[in-house]
């Protein structure tokens, strides 16, 4: 009975979120019924060849939605002739984004049967969902109907929340996009997948403040291991750390690690600095089921942020000719 109520409640939330901006879960039911299966196949194949693909796709979708809404602008390539006209994917926070080829493969296959129908923004939203589900996480109905943007600016990546943000900065960043503190904690749980380069958490393990080299909120042996992997003058390009102990499995381990002083980013640790967000961290650490439900609801909400899209791109990396 409880499971039935949870499913009903989620359906109500989904309906409300999708009807507010024209997105619907049956958007391609008649125009391209095979779209979702094609996308899932591409994601599964990509993940089979590279275990980092799921985390890459989830992060890519997040970065897309946080800059002018979910409009596929993160997928556009920079101009080859104008160095000043750099796209979002070449902005500093996005240089480490990868697995764009998975979206391109899905788009190419979809165009064979449904030309000019499925937007790149929708493909990315569905791929992010599939990235979570094939990694052991929840699966939900994705509201679709997004349009693709014709503009993408590297400077706009400054709008993304930084891994050094405190709780006030995080709250402001999320609220500007219509997302709550509840959404902040739930979506932060996406860090259960993935890896970070040293530069994103260097501030916590070297020259932290005037009295300590290391953030004292880090568990000592964990801090020592991070310092070993990322020395002060690190010269290894790919050096870094996984974001939790099960980096390829979507679970609630991120929250458990956070409570043990084993978080990677300052922004992760910040979730324990507010009574409300700390309570949510404890709740999700204790119940993976409750985390999955909250993450699902927040993902639907985030992926429904209105974008500036006006077209259905034929090639996800390039705007259509007019």
PDB file of C-alpha atoms in Angstrom:
ATOM      1  CA  UNK A   1       0.000   0.000   0.000  1.00  0.00           C
ATOM      2  CA  UNK A   2       2.843   2.386   0.894  1.00  0.00           C
ATOM      3  CA  UNK A   3       4.576   1.706  -2.422  1.00  0.00           C
ATOM      4  CA  UNK A   4       1.324   2.366  -4.296  1.00  0.00           C
ATOM      5  CA  UNK A   5       0.877   5.694  -2.502  1.00  0.00           C
ATOM      6  CA  UNK A   6       4.482   6.693  -3.246  1.00  0.00           C
ATOM      7  CA  UNK A   7       3.970   5.913  -6.932  1.00  0.00           C
ATOM      8  CA  UNK A   8       0.711   7.874  -6.988  1.00  0.00           C
ATOM      9  CA  UNK A   9       2.284  10.839  -5.210  1.00  0.00           C
ATOM     10  CA  UNK A  10       5.202  10.853  -7.641  1.00  0.00           C
ATOM     11  CA  UNK A  11       2.809  10.767 -10.584  1.00  0.00           C
ATOM     12  CA  UNK A  12       0.995  13.801  -9.183  1.00  0.00           C
ATOM     13  CA  UNK A  13       4.281  15.690  -8.715  1.00  0.00           C
ATOM     14  CA  UNK A  14       5.339  14.746 -12.238  1.00  0.00           C
ATOM     15  CA  UNK A  15       2.032  15.893 -13.694  1.00  0.00           C
ATOM     16  CA  UNK A  16       2.237  19.242 -11.937  1.00  0.00           C
ATOM     17  CA  UNK A  17       5.839  19.846 -12.978  1.00  0.00           C
ATOM     18  CA  UNK A  18       5.280  18.891 -16.586  1.00  0.00           C
ATOM     19  CA  UNK A  19       2.068  20.818 -17.138  1.00  0.00           C
ATOM     20  CA  UNK A  20       3.537  24.106 -15.900  1.00  0.00           C
ATOM     21  CA  UNK A  21       5.822  24.610 -18.890  1.00  0.00           C
ATOM     22  CA  UNK A  22       4.380  22.439 -21.622  1.00  0.00           C
ATOM     23  CA  UNK A  23       6.533  19.367 -21.006  1.00  0.00           C
ATOM     24  CA  UNK A  24       4.747  16.009 -20.997  1.00  0.00           C
ATOM     25  CA  UNK A  25       5.843  12.433 -20.404  1.00  0.00           C
ATOM     26  CA  UNK A  26       4.076  11.176 -23.569  1.00  0.00           C
ATOM     27  CA  UNK A  27       5.500  13.898 -25.830  1.00  0.00           C
ATOM     28  CA  UNK A  28       7.060  11.437 -28.323  1.00  0.00           C
ATOM     29  CA  UNK A  29       4.501   8.674 -27.926  1.00  0.00           C
ATOM     30  CA  UNK A  30       3.195   9.137 -31.472  1.00  0.00           C
ATOM     31  CA  UNK A  31       5.924  11.148 -33.208  1.00  0.00           C
ATOM     32  CA  UNK A  32       8.894   8.985 -32.161  1.00  0.00           C
ATOM     33  CA  UNK A  33       7.914   6.049 -29.923  1.00  0.00           C
ATOM     34  CA  UNK A  34      11.351   4.392 -30.213  1.00  0.00           C
ATOM     35  CA  UNK A  35      13.300   7.438 -28.995  1.00  0.00           C
ATOM     36  CA  UNK A  36      13.757   6.387 -25.362  1.00  0.00           C
ATOM     37  CA  UNK A  37      14.851   2.838 -26.185  1.00  0.00           C
ATOM     38  CA  UNK A  38      17.411   4.166 -28.679  1.00  0.00           C
ATOM     39  CA  UNK A  39      18.799   6.580 -26.063  1.00  0.00           C
ATOM     40  CA  UNK A  40      18.995   3.893 -23.374  1.00  0.00           C
ATOM     41  CA  UNK A  41      20.830   1.580 -25.752  1.00  0.00           C
ATOM     42  CA  UNK A  42      23.411   4.300 -26.480  1.00  0.00           C
ATOM     43  CA  UNK A  43      23.890   5.003 -22.761  1.00  0.00           C
ATOM     44  CA  UNK A  44      24.268   1.319 -21.918  1.00  0.00           C
ATOM     45  CA  UNK A  45      26.803   0.806 -24.693  1.00  0.00           C
ATOM     46  CA  UNK A  46      28.767   3.871 -23.623  1.00  0.00           C
ATOM     47  CA  UNK A  47      28.794   2.757 -19.985  1.00  0.00           C
ATOM     48  CA  UNK A  48      29.900  -0.755 -20.954  1.00  0.00           C
ATOM     49  CA  UNK A  49      32.949   0.719 -22.677  1.00  0.00           C
ATOM     50  CA  UNK A  50      33.657   3.420 -20.088  1.00  0.00           C
ATOM     51  CA  UNK A  51      32.444   3.234 -16.476  1.00  0.00           C
ATOM     52  CA  UNK A  52      32.652   7.037 -16.134  1.00  0.00           C
ATOM     53  CA  UNK A  53      29.937   7.640 -18.761  1.00  0.00           C
ATOM     54  CA  UNK A  54      26.947   7.618 -16.351  1.00  0.00           C
ATOM     55  CA  UNK A  55      28.467  10.227 -14.028  1.00  0.00           C
ATOM     56  CA  UNK A  56      29.508  12.310 -17.050  1.00  0.00           C
ATOM     57  CA  UNK A  57      25.987  12.366 -18.503  1.00  0.00           C
ATOM     58  CA  UNK A  58      24.374  13.228 -15.170  1.00  0.00           C
ATOM     59  CA  UNK A  59      26.821  16.099 -14.628  1.00  0.00           C
ATOM     60  CA  UNK A  60      26.356  17.276 -18.222  1.00  0.00           C
ATOM     61  CA  UNK A  61      22.583  17.549 -17.754  1.00  0.00           C
ATOM     62  CA  UNK A  62      22.997  19.427 -14.474  1.00  0.00           C
ATOM     63  CA  UNK A  63      25.377  21.906 -16.110  1.00  0.00           C
ATOM     64  CA  UNK A  64      22.987  22.338 -19.025  1.00  0.00           C
ATOM     65  CA  UNK A  65      19.987  23.146 -16.835  1.00  0.00           C
ATOM     66  CA  UNK A  66      21.841  25.549 -14.536  1.00  0.00           C
ATOM     67  CA  UNK A  67      22.733  27.874 -17.416  1.00  0.00           C
ATOM     68  CA  UNK A  68      19.611  29.482 -18.888  1.00  0.00           C
ATOM     69  CA  UNK A  69      17.578  26.311 -18.388  1.00  0.00           C
ATOM     70  CA  UNK A  70      17.571  22.865 -19.989  1.00  0.00           C
ATOM     71  CA  UNK A  71      18.070  23.754 -23.649  1.00  0.00           C
ATOM     72  CA  UNK A  72      21.015  21.652 -24.816  1.00  0.00           C
ATOM     73  CA  UNK A  73      23.320  24.672 -24.934  1.00  0.00           C
ATOM     74  CA  UNK A  74      26.056  22.650 -23.218  1.00  0.00           C
ATOM     75  CA  UNK A  75      26.192  20.379 -26.280  1.00  0.00           C
ATOM     76  CA  UNK A  76      27.080  23.089 -28.798  1.00  0.00           C
ATOM     77  CA  UNK A  77      30.637  23.217 -30.126  1.00  0.00           C
ATOM     78  CA  UNK A  78      32.773  26.347 -30.035  1.00  0.00           C
ATOM     79  CA  UNK A  79      33.391  28.263 -33.243  1.00  0.00           C
ATOM     80  CA  UNK A  80      36.468  27.050 -35.130  1.00  0.00           C
ATOM     81  CA  UNK A  81      37.053  30.448 -36.709  1.00  0.00           C
ATOM     82  CA  UNK A  82      36.205  32.873 -33.898  1.00  0.00           C
ATOM     83  CA  UNK A  83      38.277  32.320 -30.762  1.00  0.00           C
ATOM     84  CA  UNK A  84      36.144  34.829 -28.860  1.00  0.00           C
ATOM     85  CA  UNK A  85      33.026  32.795 -29.610  1.00  0.00           C
ATOM     86  CA  UNK A  86      33.643  29.908 -27.214  1.00  0.00           C
ATOM     87  CA  UNK A  87      30.764  27.655 -26.181  1.00  0.00           C
ATOM     88  CA  UNK A  88      29.799  26.472 -22.683  1.00  0.00           C
ATOM     89  CA  UNK A  89      31.583  23.134 -23.069  1.00  0.00           C
ATOM     90  CA  UNK A  90      34.879  25.065 -23.240  1.00  0.00           C
ATOM     91  CA  UNK A  91      34.211  27.172 -20.136  1.00  0.00           C
ATOM     92  CA  UNK A  92      36.564  26.367 -17.210  1.00  0.00           C
ATOM     93  CA  UNK A  93      34.043  24.316 -15.149  1.00  0.00           C
ATOM     94  CA  UNK A  94      33.076  22.292 -18.224  1.00  0.00           C
ATOM     95  CA  UNK A  95      36.458  21.411 -19.674  1.00  0.00           C
ATOM     96  CA  UNK A  96      36.335  18.061 -17.869  1.00  0.00           C
ATOM     97  CA  UNK A  97      32.875  17.203 -19.238  1.00  0.00           C
ATOM     98  CA  UNK A  98      32.957  14.220 -21.574  1.00  0.00           C
ATOM     99  CA  UNK A  99      30.808  11.510 -23.199  1.00  0.00           C
ATOM    100  CA  UNK A 100      29.213  13.950 -25.633  1.00  0.00           C
ATOM    101  CA  UNK A 101      29.598  11.185 -28.197  1.00  0.00           C
ATOM    102  CA  UNK A 102      26.861   9.177 -26.436  1.00  0.00           C
ATOM    103  CA  UNK A 103      24.361  11.965 -27.129  1.00  0.00           C
ATOM    104  CA  UNK A 104      25.616  12.261 -30.712  1.00  0.00           C
ATOM    105  CA  UNK A 105      25.207   8.529 -31.329  1.00  0.00           C
ATOM    106  CA  UNK A 106      21.665   8.534 -29.934  1.00  0.00           C
ATOM    107  CA  UNK A 107      20.757  11.583 -32.010  1.00  0.00           C
ATOM    108  CA  UNK A 108      22.135  10.058 -35.212  1.00  0.00           C
ATOM    109  CA  UNK A 109      20.118   6.866 -34.704  1.00  0.00           C
ATOM    110  CA  UNK A 110      16.921   8.749 -33.854  1.00  0.00           C
ATOM    111  CA  UNK A 111      17.277  10.937 -36.946  1.00  0.00           C
ATOM    112  CA  UNK A 112      17.132   7.808 -39.116  1.00  0.00           C
ATOM    113  CA  UNK A 113      13.565   7.053 -38.062  1.00  0.00           C
ATOM    114  CA  UNK A 114      12.291  10.375 -36.664  1.00  0.00           C
ATOM    115  CA  UNK A 115      14.075  13.182 -38.541  1.00  0.00           C
ATOM    116  CA  UNK A 116      13.792  16.634 -36.987  1.00  0.00           C
ATOM    117  CA  UNK A 117      11.520  15.472 -34.153  1.00  0.00           C
ATOM    118  CA  UNK A 118      13.522  14.816 -30.952  1.00  0.00           C
ATOM    119  CA  UNK A 119      15.499  17.693 -29.437  1.00  0.00           C
ATOM    120  CA  UNK A 120      19.040  17.300 -28.187  1.00  0.00           C
ATOM    121  CA  UNK A 121      17.959  18.805 -24.854  1.00  0.00           C
ATOM    122  CA  UNK A 122      15.414  16.001 -24.426  1.00  0.00           C
ATOM    123  CA  UNK A 123      17.964  13.365 -25.422  1.00  0.00           C
ATOM    124  CA  UNK A 124      20.301  14.644 -22.709  1.00  0.00           C
ATOM    125  CA  UNK A 125      17.528  14.686 -20.081  1.00  0.00           C
ATOM    126  CA  UNK A 126      16.555  11.099 -20.907  1.00  0.00           C
ATOM    127  CA  UNK A 127      20.200   9.988 -21.047  1.00  0.00           C
ATOM    128  CA  UNK A 128      20.814  11.446 -17.561  1.00  0.00           C
ATOM    129  CA  UNK A 129      17.850   9.450 -16.240  1.00  0.00           C
ATOM    130  CA  UNK A 130      19.165   6.295 -17.890  1.00  0.00           C
ATOM    131  CA  UNK A 131      22.651   6.957 -16.495  1.00  0.00           C
ATOM    132  CA  UNK A 132      21.155   6.868 -13.000  1.00  0.00           C
ATOM    133  CA  UNK A 133      18.930   3.833 -13.541  1.00  0.00           C
ATOM    134  CA  UNK A 134      21.577   1.597 -15.156  1.00  0.00           C
ATOM    135  CA  UNK A 135      23.875   2.429 -12.219  1.00  0.00           C
ATOM    136  CA  UNK A 136      21.398   1.014  -9.724  1.00  0.00           C
ATOM    137  CA  UNK A 137      19.399   4.151  -9.052  1.00  0.00           C
ATOM    138  CA  UNK A 138      15.726   5.011  -9.587  1.00  0.00           C
ATOM    139  CA  UNK A 139      14.016   5.279 -12.965  1.00  0.00           C
ATOM    140  CA  UNK A 140      11.337   7.867 -13.684  1.00  0.00           C
ATOM    141  CA  UNK A 141       9.218   9.191 -16.518  1.00  0.00           C
ATOM    142  CA  UNK A 142      10.997  12.180 -18.072  1.00  0.00           C
ATOM    143  CA  UNK A 143       8.758  15.085 -19.139  1.00  0.00           C
ATOM    144  CA  UNK A 144       9.768  16.038 -22.698  1.00  0.00           C
ATOM    145  CA  UNK A 145       9.186  18.815 -25.196  1.00  0.00           C
ATOM    146  CA  UNK A 146      12.288  20.973 -24.670  1.00  0.00           C
ATOM    147  CA  UNK A 147      13.667  22.961 -27.568  1.00  0.00           C
ATOM    148  CA  UNK A 148      17.341  23.446 -28.417  1.00  0.00           C
ATOM    149  CA  UNK A 149      19.107  26.774 -27.934  1.00  0.00           C
ATOM    150  CA  UNK A 150      20.981  28.565 -30.700  1.00  0.00           C
ATOM    151  CA  UNK A 151      23.453  30.247 -28.351  1.00  0.00           C
ATOM    152  CA  UNK A 152      26.123  28.979 -25.956  1.00  0.00           C
ATOM    153  CA  UNK A 153      28.679  31.162 -24.190  1.00  0.00           C
ATOM    154  CA  UNK A 154      31.674  29.947 -22.193  1.00  0.00           C
ATOM    155  CA  UNK A 155      31.473  32.985 -19.890  1.00  0.00           C
ATOM    156  CA  UNK A 156      28.046  31.821 -18.711  1.00  0.00           C
ATOM    157  CA  UNK A 157      29.637  28.866 -16.945  1.00  0.00           C
ATOM    158  CA  UNK A 158      30.406  31.345 -14.154  1.00  0.00           C
ATOM    159  CA  UNK A 159      26.751  30.859 -13.201  1.00  0.00           C
ATOM    160  CA  UNK A 160      27.391  27.279 -12.100  1.00  0.00           C
ATOM    161  CA  UNK A 161      27.693  26.593  -8.356  1.00  0.00           C
ATOM    162  CA  UNK A 162      31.336  26.180  -7.376  1.00  0.00           C
ATOM    163  CA  UNK A 163      32.658  23.283  -5.264  1.00  0.00           C
ATOM    164  CA  UNK A 164      33.958  25.911  -2.806  1.00  0.00           C
ATOM    165  CA  UNK A 165      30.499  27.406  -2.131  1.00  0.00           C
ATOM    166  CA  UNK A 166      29.154  27.700   1.417  1.00  0.00           C
ATOM    167  CA  UNK A 167      25.525  26.950   2.285  1.00  0.00           C
ATOM    168  CA  UNK A 168      24.339  30.532   1.715  1.00  0.00           C
ATOM    169  CA  UNK A 169      25.908  30.639  -1.748  1.00  0.00           C
ATOM    170  CA  UNK A 170      24.461  27.237  -2.603  1.00  0.00           C
ATOM    171  CA  UNK A 171      21.004  28.254  -1.443  1.00  0.00           C
ATOM    172  CA  UNK A 172      21.133  31.425  -3.524  1.00  0.00           C
ATOM    173  CA  UNK A 173      22.312  29.561  -6.624  1.00  0.00           C
ATOM    174  CA  UNK A 174      19.546  26.988  -6.366  1.00  0.00           C
ATOM    175  CA  UNK A 175      16.782  29.435  -5.427  1.00  0.00           C
ATOM    176  CA  UNK A 176      17.586  31.547  -8.498  1.00  0.00           C
ATOM    177  CA  UNK A 177      16.539  28.519 -10.511  1.00  0.00           C
ATOM    178  CA  UNK A 178      13.405  27.804  -8.512  1.00  0.00           C
ATOM    179  CA  UNK A 179      15.028  25.010  -6.525  1.00  0.00           C
ATOM    180  CA  UNK A 180      14.745  24.627  -2.748  1.00  0.00           C
ATOM    181  CA  UNK A 181      17.085  23.478   0.009  1.00  0.00           C
ATOM    182  CA  UNK A 182      15.410  20.085  -0.248  1.00  0.00           C
ATOM    183  CA  UNK A 183      16.345  19.993  -3.933  1.00  0.00           C
ATOM    184  CA  UNK A 184      19.893  21.081  -3.097  1.00  0.00           C
ATOM    185  CA  UNK A 185      20.474  18.135  -0.764  1.00  0.00           C
ATOM    186  CA  UNK A 186      18.746  15.579  -2.964  1.00  0.00           C
ATOM    187  CA  UNK A 187      20.578  16.661  -6.126  1.00  0.00           C
ATOM    188  CA  UNK A 188      23.906  16.808  -4.278  1.00  0.00           C
ATOM    189  CA  UNK A 189      23.369  13.081  -3.829  1.00  0.00           C
ATOM    190  CA  UNK A 190      24.205  12.799  -7.520  1.00  0.00           C
ATOM    191  CA  UNK A 191      27.805  13.016  -6.329  1.00  0.00           C
ATOM    192  CA  UNK A 192      27.418   9.326  -5.511  1.00  0.00           C
ATOM    193  CA  UNK A 193      28.616   8.847  -9.088  1.00  0.00           C
ATOM    194  CA  UNK A 194      31.894  10.230 -10.256  1.00  0.00           C
ATOM    195  CA  UNK A 195      35.361  11.584  -9.753  1.00  0.00           C
ATOM    196  CA  UNK A 196      36.940  14.962  -9.062  1.00  0.00           C
ATOM    197  CA  UNK A 197      40.302  16.345 -10.103  1.00  0.00           C
ATOM    198  CA  UNK A 198      42.538  17.732  -7.362  1.00  0.00           C
ATOM    199  CA  UNK A 199      41.922  21.375  -8.295  1.00  0.00           C
ATOM    200  CA  UNK A 200      38.302  21.198  -7.102  1.00  0.00           C
ATOM    201  CA  UNK A 201      39.175  20.260  -3.516  1.00  0.00           C
ATOM    202  CA  UNK A 202      42.750  21.540  -3.170  1.00  0.00           C
ATOM    203  CA  UNK A 203      41.448  24.291  -0.878  1.00  0.00           C
ATOM    204  CA  UNK A 204      40.535  21.709   1.777  1.00  0.00           C
ATOM    205  CA  UNK A 205      43.853  19.857   1.962  1.00  0.00           C
ATOM    206  CA  UNK A 206      46.520  22.549   1.508  1.00  0.00           C
ATOM    207  CA  UNK A 207      46.758  25.988   3.170  1.00  0.00           C
ATOM    208  CA  UNK A 208      43.189  25.691   4.445  1.00  0.00           C
ATOM    209  CA  UNK A 209      43.513  28.641   6.820  1.00  0.00           C
ATOM    210  CA  UNK A 210      46.044  30.439   9.007  1.00  0.00           C
ATOM    211  CA  UNK A 211      46.008  27.788  11.711  1.00  0.00           C
ATOM    212  CA  UNK A 212      45.630  24.571   9.747  1.00  0.00           C
ATOM    213  CA  UNK A 213      46.878  23.110   6.508  1.00  0.00           C
ATOM    214  CA  UNK A 214      43.827  20.862   6.301  1.00  0.00           C
ATOM    215  CA  UNK A 215      40.099  21.353   6.837  1.00  0.00           C
ATOM    216  CA  UNK A 216      39.688  19.960  10.362  1.00  0.00           C
ATOM    217  CA  UNK A 217      36.206  18.687   9.453  1.00  0.00           C
ATOM    218  CA  UNK A 218      37.841  16.057   7.246  1.00  0.00           C
ATOM    219  CA  UNK A 219      38.461  12.683   8.883  1.00  0.00           C
ATOM    220  CA  UNK A 220      42.269  12.649   9.478  1.00  0.00           C
ATOM    221  CA  UNK A 221      43.172   9.455   7.615  1.00  0.00           C
ATOM    222  CA  UNK A 222      40.903  10.436   4.732  1.00  0.00           C
ATOM    223  CA  UNK A 223      42.533  13.877   4.552  1.00  0.00           C
ATOM    224  CA  UNK A 224      45.960  12.222   4.545  1.00  0.00           C
ATOM    225  CA  UNK A 225      44.965   9.988   1.641  1.00  0.00           C
ATOM    226  CA  UNK A 226      43.737  13.016  -0.350  1.00  0.00           C
ATOM    227  CA  UNK A 227      46.996  14.870   0.346  1.00  0.00           C
ATOM    228  CA  UNK A 228      48.932  11.818  -0.828  1.00  0.00           C
ATOM    229  CA  UNK A 229      47.029  11.668  -4.120  1.00  0.00           C
ATOM    230  CA  UNK A 230      47.028  15.446  -4.568  1.00  0.00           C
ATOM    231  CA  UNK A 231      50.287  16.944  -3.248  1.00  0.00           C
ATOM    232  CA  UNK A 232      50.738  20.699  -3.008  1.00  0.00           C
ATOM    233  CA  UNK A 233      52.363  21.048  -6.405  1.00  0.00           C
ATOM    234  CA  UNK A 234      50.529  18.267  -8.185  1.00  0.00           C
ATOM    235  CA  UNK A 235      51.693  17.771 -11.784  1.00  0.00           C
ATOM    236  CA  UNK A 236      49.594  14.733 -12.673  1.00  0.00           C
ATOM    237  CA  UNK A 237      46.808  15.888 -14.987  1.00  0.00           C
ATOM    238  CA  UNK A 238      44.350  13.124 -14.071  1.00  0.00           C
ATOM    239  CA  UNK A 239      45.043  12.964 -10.332  1.00  0.00           C
ATOM    240  CA  UNK A 240      42.035  13.187  -8.066  1.00  0.00           C
ATOM    241  CA  UNK A 241      39.546  11.236  -5.963  1.00  0.00           C
ATOM    242  CA  UNK A 242      36.222   9.434  -6.294  1.00  0.00           C
ATOM    243  CA  UNK A 243      33.286  11.273  -4.740  1.00  0.00           C
ATOM    244  CA  UNK A 244      32.268   8.338  -2.555  1.00  0.00           C
ATOM    245  CA  UNK A 245      33.329   4.751  -1.895  1.00  0.00           C
ATOM    246  CA  UNK A 246      31.073   3.302  -4.622  1.00  0.00           C
ATOM    247  CA  UNK A 247      31.715   5.681  -7.576  1.00  0.00           C
ATOM    248  CA  UNK A 248      30.000   3.593 -10.257  1.00  0.00           C
ATOM    249  CA  UNK A 249      26.948   2.654  -8.182  1.00  0.00           C
ATOM    250  CA  UNK A 250      24.063   5.046  -7.600  1.00  0.00           C
ATOM    251  CA  UNK A 251      23.288   4.645  -3.899  1.00  0.00           C
ATOM    252  CA  UNK A 252      23.193   6.655  -0.667  1.00  0.00           C
ATOM    253  CA  UNK A 253      26.849   6.072   0.207  1.00  0.00           C
ATOM    254  CA  UNK A 254      27.611   9.761  -0.519  1.00  0.00           C
ATOM    255  CA  UNK A 255      25.521  10.790   2.496  1.00  0.00           C
ATOM    256  CA  UNK A 256      27.067   8.138   4.734  1.00  0.00           C
ATOM    257  CA  UNK A 257      30.566   9.276   3.775  1.00  0.00           C
ATOM    258  CA  UNK A 258      29.605  12.901   4.401  1.00  0.00           C
ATOM    259  CA  UNK A 259      28.578  12.121   7.979  1.00  0.00           C
ATOM    260  CA  UNK A 260      31.915  10.327   8.497  1.00  0.00           C
ATOM    261  CA  UNK A 261      33.979  13.370   7.492  1.00  0.00           C
ATOM    262  CA  UNK A 262      34.795  11.904   4.095  1.00  0.00           C
ATOM    263  CA  UNK A 263      33.292  14.466   1.739  1.00  0.00           C
ATOM    264  CA  UNK A 264      35.353  15.809  -1.147  1.00  0.00           C
ATOM    265  CA  UNK A 265      34.079  19.337  -1.824  1.00  0.00           C
ATOM    266  CA  UNK A 266      33.581  22.267   0.520  1.00  0.00           C
ATOM    267  CA  UNK A 267      30.072  22.459  -0.941  1.00  0.00           C
ATOM    268  CA  UNK A 268      29.446  18.885   0.240  1.00  0.00           C
ATOM    269  CA  UNK A 269      30.607  19.702   3.743  1.00  0.00           C
ATOM    270  CA  UNK A 270      28.415  22.819   3.676  1.00  0.00           C
ATOM    271  CA  UNK A 271      25.322  20.610   3.760  1.00  0.00           C
ATOM    272  CA  UNK A 272      26.125  19.856   7.399  1.00  0.00           C
ATOM    273  CA  UNK A 273      26.326  23.546   8.376  1.00  0.00           C
ATOM    274  CA  UNK A 274      22.561  24.140   8.306  1.00  0.00           C
ATOM    275  CA  UNK A 275      20.140  22.315  10.638  1.00  0.00           C
ATOM    276  CA  UNK A 276      17.641  21.676   7.804  1.00  0.00           C
ATOM    277  CA  UNK A 277      20.131  20.372   5.275  1.00  0.00           C
ATOM    278  CA  UNK A 278      21.975  18.328   7.918  1.00  0.00           C
ATOM    279  CA  UNK A 279      18.700  16.662   8.887  1.00  0.00           C
ATOM    280  CA  UNK A 280      18.115  15.728   5.251  1.00  0.00           C
ATOM    281  CA  UNK A 281      21.644  14.335   4.927  1.00  0.00           C
ATOM    282  CA  UNK A 282      21.009  12.146   7.978  1.00  0.00           C
ATOM    283  CA  UNK A 283      17.631  11.081   6.590  1.00  0.00           C
ATOM    284  CA  UNK A 284      19.073   9.988   3.250  1.00  0.00           C
ATOM    285  CA  UNK A 285      22.059   8.285   4.876  1.00  0.00           C
ATOM    286  CA  UNK A 286      19.591   6.193   6.875  1.00  0.00           C
ATOM    287  CA  UNK A 287      17.193   5.446   4.010  1.00  0.00           C
ATOM    288  CA  UNK A 288      18.252   4.874   0.419  1.00  0.00           C
ATOM    289  CA  UNK A 289      14.589   4.573  -0.565  1.00  0.00           C
ATOM    290  CA  UNK A 290      13.782   8.062   0.725  1.00  0.00           C
ATOM    291  CA  UNK A 291      16.833   9.446  -1.043  1.00  0.00           C
ATOM    292  CA  UNK A 292      15.775   7.831  -4.328  1.00  0.00           C
ATOM    293  CA  UNK A 293      12.277   9.300  -4.055  1.00  0.00           C
ATOM    294  CA  UNK A 294      13.588  12.793  -3.231  1.00  0.00           C
ATOM    295  CA  UNK A 295      16.217  12.625  -5.987  1.00  0.00           C
ATOM    296  CA  UNK A 296      13.588  11.606  -8.538  1.00  0.00           C
ATOM    297  CA  UNK A 297      11.292  14.484  -7.626  1.00  0.00           C
ATOM    298  CA  UNK A 298      14.141  17.019  -7.666  1.00  0.00           C
ATOM    299  CA  UNK A 299      15.490  15.746 -10.990  1.00  0.00           C
ATOM    300  CA  UNK A 300      12.066  16.145 -12.601  1.00  0.00           C
ATOM    301  CA  UNK A 301      11.880  19.650 -11.165  1.00  0.00           C
ATOM    302  CA  UNK A 302      15.382  20.621 -12.302  1.00  0.00           C
ATOM    303  CA  UNK A 303      15.032  19.116 -15.761  1.00  0.00           C
ATOM    304  CA  UNK A 304      11.822  21.102 -16.235  1.00  0.00           C
ATOM    305  CA  UNK A 305      13.532  24.497 -15.849  1.00  0.00           C
ATOM    306  CA  UNK A 306      12.506  26.511 -18.897  1.00  0.00           C
ATOM    307  CA  UNK A 307      15.294  26.997 -21.411  1.00  0.00           C
ATOM    308  CA  UNK A 308      15.803  29.439 -24.254  1.00  0.00           C
ATOM    309  CA  UNK A 309      15.462  26.852 -26.985  1.00  0.00           C
ATOM    310  CA  UNK A 310      13.733  27.610 -30.278  1.00  0.00           C
ATOM    311  CA  UNK A 311      14.599  24.687 -32.568  1.00  0.00           C
ATOM    312  CA  UNK A 312      15.181  20.948 -32.935  1.00  0.00           C
ATOM    313  CA  UNK A 313      18.847  20.630 -33.863  1.00  0.00           C
ATOM    314  CA  UNK A 314      19.724  18.120 -36.560  1.00  0.00           C
ATOM    315  CA  UNK A 315      23.259  17.862 -35.144  1.00  0.00           C
ATOM    316  CA  UNK A 316      23.578  18.362 -31.377  1.00  0.00           C
ATOM    317  CA  UNK A 317      26.903  20.168 -31.689  1.00  0.00           C
ATOM    318  CA  UNK A 318      25.796  22.699 -34.312  1.00  0.00           C
ATOM    319  CA  UNK A 319      22.826  25.061 -34.672  1.00  0.00           C
ATOM    320  CA  UNK A 320      20.563  24.591 -37.691  1.00  0.00           C
ATOM    321  CA  UNK A 321      21.200  26.753 -40.745  1.00  0.00           C
ATOM    322  CA  UNK A 322      18.584  29.418 -41.358  1.00  0.00           C
TER     323      UNK A 322
END
